[in-house]
Amino acid sequence: SGNIPAEIGYLTNLTWLYLSGNELSGYIPSEIGYLTNLTTLYLDHNQLSGYIPSEIGYLTNLTDLDLRYNELSGNIPSEIGNLTKLEVLDLRVNELSGNIPAEIGNLTNLESLNLYDNELSGNIPSEIGNLTNLTELVLYDNQLIGNIPAEIGNLTNLKYLILYENQLSGNIPTEIGNLSNLTALSFGY
């Protein structure tokens, strides 16, 4: 329980940090940005609050970032776009708000993107079409608006496309027909 101590930033040889399923609270310390050798960061299933620190963008060796099931708020920092080795980004079931940053389109190795059950708003960025390795795109239960971008048709490896419980409008793009590997598709309420 308690806070993650700022002194964790001294552990600069860490490649793997797994603190899941505890009762940790308080903020994610900005000093986590010193852990530049990390490939895996799991802080899920805790009671962490506050913002995702922008310093997370220094962790350019990360392949797995899991912050789900916390009480994190504020925006997804645009610096997340620096994590170009990421294969899994899981921020579901928090209180994150604001837009999905366009910089998410830099994460071209991403296979799984879970942002559901937050308070995200604005449009689904067209840059999401750059994530051609995605097999799972789950954005339901947010406040996303506007059209489903036509660029979604670039995600030909997608198996799961789940967008329900948003405020999306307009036509279903014809490019959806490119997603021949889909096994689950939901735009329902």
mmCIF file of C-alpha atoms in Angstrom:
data_model
loop_
_atom_site.group_PDB
_atom_site.id
_atom_site.type_symbol
_atom_site.label_atom_id
_atom_site.label_comp_id
_atom_site.label_asym_id
_atom_site.label_seq_id
_atom_site.Cartn_x
_atom_site.Cartn_y
_atom_site.Cartn_z
ATOM 1 C CA SER A 1 0.000 0.000 0.000
ATOM 2 C CA GLY A 2 1.017 3.660 0.016
ATOM 3 C CA ASN A 3 2.850 5.609 -2.658
ATOM 4 C CA ILE A 4 5.361 4.393 -5.194
ATOM 5 C CA PRO A 5 8.519 6.036 -3.798
ATOM 6 C CA ALA A 6 10.312 8.539 -6.017
ATOM 7 C CA GLU A 7 13.511 6.657 -5.188
ATOM 8 C CA ILE A 8 12.410 3.930 -7.585
ATOM 9 C CA GLY A 9 14.049 6.170 -10.169
ATOM 10 C CA TYR A 10 17.463 5.102 -8.812
ATOM 11 C CA LEU A 11 16.952 1.540 -10.128
ATOM 12 C CA THR A 12 18.246 2.418 -13.571
ATOM 13 C CA ASN A 13 19.188 -1.170 -14.490
ATOM 14 C CA LEU A 14 15.600 -2.401 -14.193
ATOM 15 C CA THR A 15 14.186 -3.926 -17.343
ATOM 16 C CA TRP A 16 10.947 -5.208 -15.805
ATOM 17 C CA LEU A 17 8.754 -3.549 -13.151
ATOM 18 C CA TYR A 18 5.649 -5.409 -12.038
ATOM 19 C CA LEU A 19 3.584 -3.839 -9.217
ATOM 20 C CA SER A 20 0.166 -5.138 -10.260
ATOM 21 C CA GLY A 21 -2.654 -6.047 -7.905
ATOM 22 C CA ASN A 22 -1.669 -4.158 -4.781
ATOM 23 C CA GLU A 23 -3.201 -1.211 -2.946
ATOM 24 C CA LEU A 24 -0.736 1.383 -4.181
ATOM 25 C CA SER A 25 -2.098 4.928 -4.163
ATOM 26 C CA GLY A 26 -0.943 8.451 -4.953
ATOM 27 C CA TYR A 27 0.737 9.552 -8.149
ATOM 28 C CA ILE A 28 3.004 7.731 -10.549
ATOM 29 C CA PRO A 29 6.289 9.477 -9.723
ATOM 30 C CA SER A 30 7.872 11.437 -12.572
ATOM 31 C CA GLU A 31 11.171 9.789 -11.594
ATOM 32 C CA ILE A 32 9.914 6.679 -13.366
ATOM 33 C CA GLY A 33 11.271 8.397 -16.477
ATOM 34 C CA TYR A 34 14.822 7.554 -15.312
ATOM 35 C CA LEU A 35 14.172 3.827 -15.865
ATOM 36 C CA THR A 36 15.145 3.978 -19.525
ATOM 37 C CA ASN A 37 16.042 0.271 -19.700
ATOM 38 C CA LEU A 38 12.494 -0.829 -18.865
ATOM 39 C CA THR A 39 10.841 -3.091 -21.396
ATOM 40 C CA THR A 40 7.807 -3.964 -19.252
ATOM 41 C CA LEU A 41 5.883 -1.708 -16.858
ATOM 42 C CA TYR A 42 2.833 -3.107 -15.074
ATOM 43 C CA LEU A 43 1.123 -0.849 -12.507
ATOM 44 C CA ASP A 44 -2.394 -2.171 -13.102
ATOM 45 C CA HIS A 45 -5.060 -3.027 -10.510
ATOM 46 C CA ASN A 46 -4.051 -0.459 -7.902
ATOM 47 C CA GLN A 47 -5.495 2.844 -6.680
ATOM 48 C CA LEU A 48 -3.100 5.197 -8.442
ATOM 49 C CA SER A 49 -4.444 8.680 -9.168
ATOM 50 C CA GLY A 50 -3.332 11.893 -10.831
ATOM 51 C CA TYR A 51 -1.856 12.265 -14.291
ATOM 52 C CA ILE A 52 0.238 9.883 -16.334
ATOM 53 C CA PRO A 53 3.587 11.728 -16.110
ATOM 54 C CA SER A 54 4.926 13.057 -19.404
ATOM 55 C CA GLU A 55 8.302 11.576 -18.388
ATOM 56 C CA ILE A 56 6.882 8.188 -19.381
ATOM 57 C CA GLY A 57 7.953 9.262 -22.878
ATOM 58 C CA TYR A 58 11.606 8.629 -21.911
ATOM 59 C CA LEU A 59 10.952 4.882 -21.620
ATOM 60 C CA THR A 60 11.670 4.243 -25.264
ATOM 61 C CA ASN A 61 12.512 0.543 -24.746
ATOM 62 C CA LEU A 62 9.035 -0.323 -23.421
ATOM 63 C CA THR A 63 7.146 -3.075 -25.211
ATOM 64 C CA ASP A 64 4.363 -3.434 -22.592
ATOM 65 C CA LEU A 65 2.689 -0.589 -20.657
ATOM 66 C CA ASP A 66 -0.232 -1.612 -18.461
ATOM 67 C CA LEU A 67 -1.896 1.021 -16.228
ATOM 68 C CA ARG A 68 -5.444 -0.380 -16.312
ATOM 69 C CA TYR A 69 -7.811 -0.453 -13.340
ATOM 70 C CA ASN A 70 -6.577 2.613 -11.478
ATOM 71 C CA GLU A 71 -7.976 6.105 -10.904
ATOM 72 C CA LEU A 72 -5.712 7.995 -13.300
ATOM 73 C CA SER A 73 -7.060 11.263 -14.689
ATOM 74 C CA GLY A 74 -6.080 14.022 -17.103
ATOM 75 C CA ASN A 75 -4.910 13.605 -20.666
ATOM 76 C CA ILE A 76 -2.980 10.775 -22.248
ATOM 77 C CA PRO A 77 0.365 12.597 -22.648
ATOM 78 C CA SER A 78 1.446 13.190 -26.244
ATOM 79 C CA GLU A 79 4.902 11.913 -25.200
ATOM 80 C CA ILE A 80 3.423 8.411 -25.313
ATOM 81 C CA GLY A 81 4.158 8.684 -29.031
ATOM 82 C CA ASN A 82 7.894 8.317 -28.226
ATOM 83 C CA LEU A 83 7.362 4.684 -27.177
ATOM 84 C CA THR A 84 7.773 3.296 -30.655
ATOM 85 C CA LYS A 85 8.627 -0.248 -29.462
ATOM 86 C CA LEU A 86 5.294 -0.640 -27.630
ATOM 87 C CA GLU A 87 3.318 -3.739 -28.521
ATOM 88 C CA VAL A 88 0.705 -3.464 -25.735
ATOM 89 C CA LEU A 89 -0.828 -0.227 -24.395
ATOM 90 C CA ASP A 90 -3.561 -0.807 -21.816
ATOM 91 C CA LEU A 91 -5.089 2.237 -20.086
ATOM 92 C CA ARG A 92 -8.631 0.892 -19.678
ATOM 93 C CA VAL A 93 -10.838 1.545 -16.629
ATOM 94 C CA ASN A 94 -9.405 4.844 -15.432
ATOM 95 C CA GLU A 95 -10.708 8.425 -15.500
ATOM 96 C CA LEU A 96 -8.624 9.703 -18.406
ATOM 97 C CA SER A 97 -10.053 12.639 -20.364
ATOM 98 C CA GLY A 98 -9.251 14.807 -23.356
ATOM 99 C CA ASN A 99 -8.405 13.642 -26.861
ATOM 100 C CA ILE A 100 -6.612 10.507 -27.942
ATOM 101 C CA PRO A 101 -3.318 12.135 -28.973
ATOM 102 C CA ALA A 102 -2.467 12.014 -32.675
ATOM 103 C CA GLU A 103 1.041 10.909 -31.639
ATOM 104 C CA ILE A 104 -0.422 7.486 -30.876
ATOM 105 C CA GLY A 105 0.005 6.940 -34.620
ATOM 106 C CA ASN A 106 3.789 6.682 -34.040
ATOM 107 C CA LEU A 107 3.335 3.352 -32.229
ATOM 108 C CA THR A 108 3.567 1.256 -35.354
ATOM 109 C CA ASN A 109 4.553 -1.932 -33.454
ATOM 110 C CA LEU A 110 1.380 -1.801 -31.351
ATOM 111 C CA GLU A 111 -0.696 -4.984 -31.399
ATOM 112 C CA SER A 112 -3.195 -4.181 -28.627
ATOM 113 C CA LEU A 113 -4.719 -0.785 -27.760
ATOM 114 C CA ASN A 114 -7.241 -0.772 -24.903
ATOM 115 C CA LEU A 115 -8.591 2.630 -23.821
ATOM 116 C CA TYR A 116 -12.121 1.651 -22.846
ATOM 117 C CA ASP A 117 -14.070 2.874 -19.801
ATOM 118 C CA ASN A 118 -12.501 6.321 -19.517
ATOM 119 C CA GLU A 119 -13.782 9.829 -20.269
ATOM 120 C CA LEU A 120 -11.928 10.384 -23.540
ATOM 121 C CA SER A 121 -13.482 12.877 -25.943
ATOM 122 C CA GLY A 122 -12.900 14.338 -29.385
ATOM 123 C CA ASN A 123 -12.437 12.393 -32.588
ATOM 124 C CA ILE A 124 -10.718 9.083 -33.153
ATOM 125 C CA PRO A 125 -7.498 10.411 -34.734
ATOM 126 C CA SER A 126 -6.941 9.418 -38.355
ATOM 127 C CA GLU A 127 -3.337 8.579 -37.369
ATOM 128 C CA ILE A 128 -4.715 5.395 -35.794
ATOM 129 C CA GLY A 129 -4.574 4.066 -39.362
ATOM 130 C CA ASN A 130 -0.768 3.893 -39.035
ATOM 131 C CA LEU A 131 -1.062 1.050 -36.505
ATOM 132 C CA THR A 132 -1.111 -1.707 -39.081
ATOM 133 C CA ASN A 133 0.028 -4.399 -36.604
ATOM 134 C CA LEU A 134 -3.032 -3.883 -34.361
ATOM 135 C CA THR A 135 -5.107 -6.965 -33.690
ATOM 136 C CA GLU A 136 -7.212 -5.351 -30.931
ATOM 137 C CA LEU A 137 -8.678 -1.812 -30.854
ATOM 138 C CA VAL A 138 -11.060 -1.336 -27.943
ATOM 139 C CA LEU A 139 -12.348 2.215 -27.297
ATOM 140 C CA TYR A 140 -15.853 1.645 -25.920
ATOM 141 C CA ASP A 141 -17.466 3.562 -23.033
ATOM 142 C CA ASN A 142 -15.906 6.951 -23.663
ATOM 143 C CA GLN A 143 -17.241 10.231 -25.071
ATOM 144 C CA LEU A 144 -15.692 10.036 -28.528
ATOM 145 C CA ILE A 145 -17.460 11.994 -31.278
ATOM 146 C CA GLY A 146 -17.387 12.432 -35.019
ATOM 147 C CA ASN A 147 -16.849 9.952 -37.811
ATOM 148 C CA ILE A 148 -15.046 6.655 -37.682
ATOM 149 C CA PRO A 149 -11.959 7.573 -39.731
ATOM 150 C CA ALA A 150 -11.638 5.913 -43.130
ATOM 151 C CA GLU A 151 -8.023 5.100 -42.196
ATOM 152 C CA ILE A 152 -9.403 2.334 -39.955
ATOM 153 C CA GLY A 153 -9.411 0.303 -43.180
ATOM 154 C CA ASN A 154 -5.580 0.149 -43.015
ATOM 155 C CA LEU A 155 -5.760 -2.087 -39.923
ATOM 156 C CA THR A 156 -6.008 -5.318 -41.849
ATOM 157 C CA ASN A 157 -4.714 -7.430 -38.929
ATOM 158 C CA LEU A 158 -7.572 -6.353 -36.618
ATOM 159 C CA LYS A 159 -9.535 -9.128 -34.943
ATOM 160 C CA TYR A 160 -11.434 -6.963 -32.414
ATOM 161 C CA LEU A 161 -12.898 -3.525 -33.176
ATOM 162 C CA ILE A 162 -15.085 -2.416 -30.279
ATOM 163 C CA LEU A 163 -16.358 1.191 -30.321
ATOM 164 C CA TYR A 164 -19.775 1.084 -28.629
ATOM 165 C CA GLU A 165 -21.013 3.520 -25.931
ATOM 166 C CA ASN A 166 -19.546 6.617 -27.555
ATOM 167 C CA GLN A 167 -21.161 9.474 -29.474
ATOM 168 C CA LEU A 168 -19.827 8.604 -32.906
ATOM 169 C CA SER A 169 -21.785 9.817 -35.929
ATOM 170 C CA GLY A 170 -21.762 9.703 -39.701
ATOM 171 C CA ASN A 171 -21.482 6.721 -41.990
ATOM 172 C CA ILE A 172 -19.699 3.463 -41.330
ATOM 173 C CA PRO A 173 -16.714 3.873 -43.685
ATOM 174 C CA THR A 174 -16.701 1.522 -46.651
ATOM 175 C CA GLU A 175 -13.038 0.820 -45.861
ATOM 176 C CA ILE A 176 -14.316 -1.423 -43.037
ATOM 177 C CA GLY A 177 -14.551 -4.046 -45.782
ATOM 178 C CA ASN A 178 -10.732 -4.304 -45.742
ATOM 179 C CA LEU A 179 -10.796 -5.830 -42.244
ATOM 180 C CA SER A 180 -11.141 -9.421 -43.341
ATOM 181 C CA ASN A 181 -9.587 -10.808 -40.121
ATOM 182 C CA LEU A 182 -12.272 -9.325 -37.819
ATOM 183 C CA THR A 183 -13.916 -11.753 -35.418
ATOM 184 C CA ALA A 184 -15.642 -9.119 -33.213
ATOM 185 C CA LEU A 185 -17.168 -5.814 -34.361
ATOM 186 C CA SER A 186 -19.371 -3.592 -32.206
ATOM 187 C CA PHE A 187 -20.668 -0.083 -32.864
ATOM 188 C CA GLY A 188 -23.796 -0.617 -30.723
ATOM 189 C CA TYR A 189 -24.908 1.417 -27.748
#
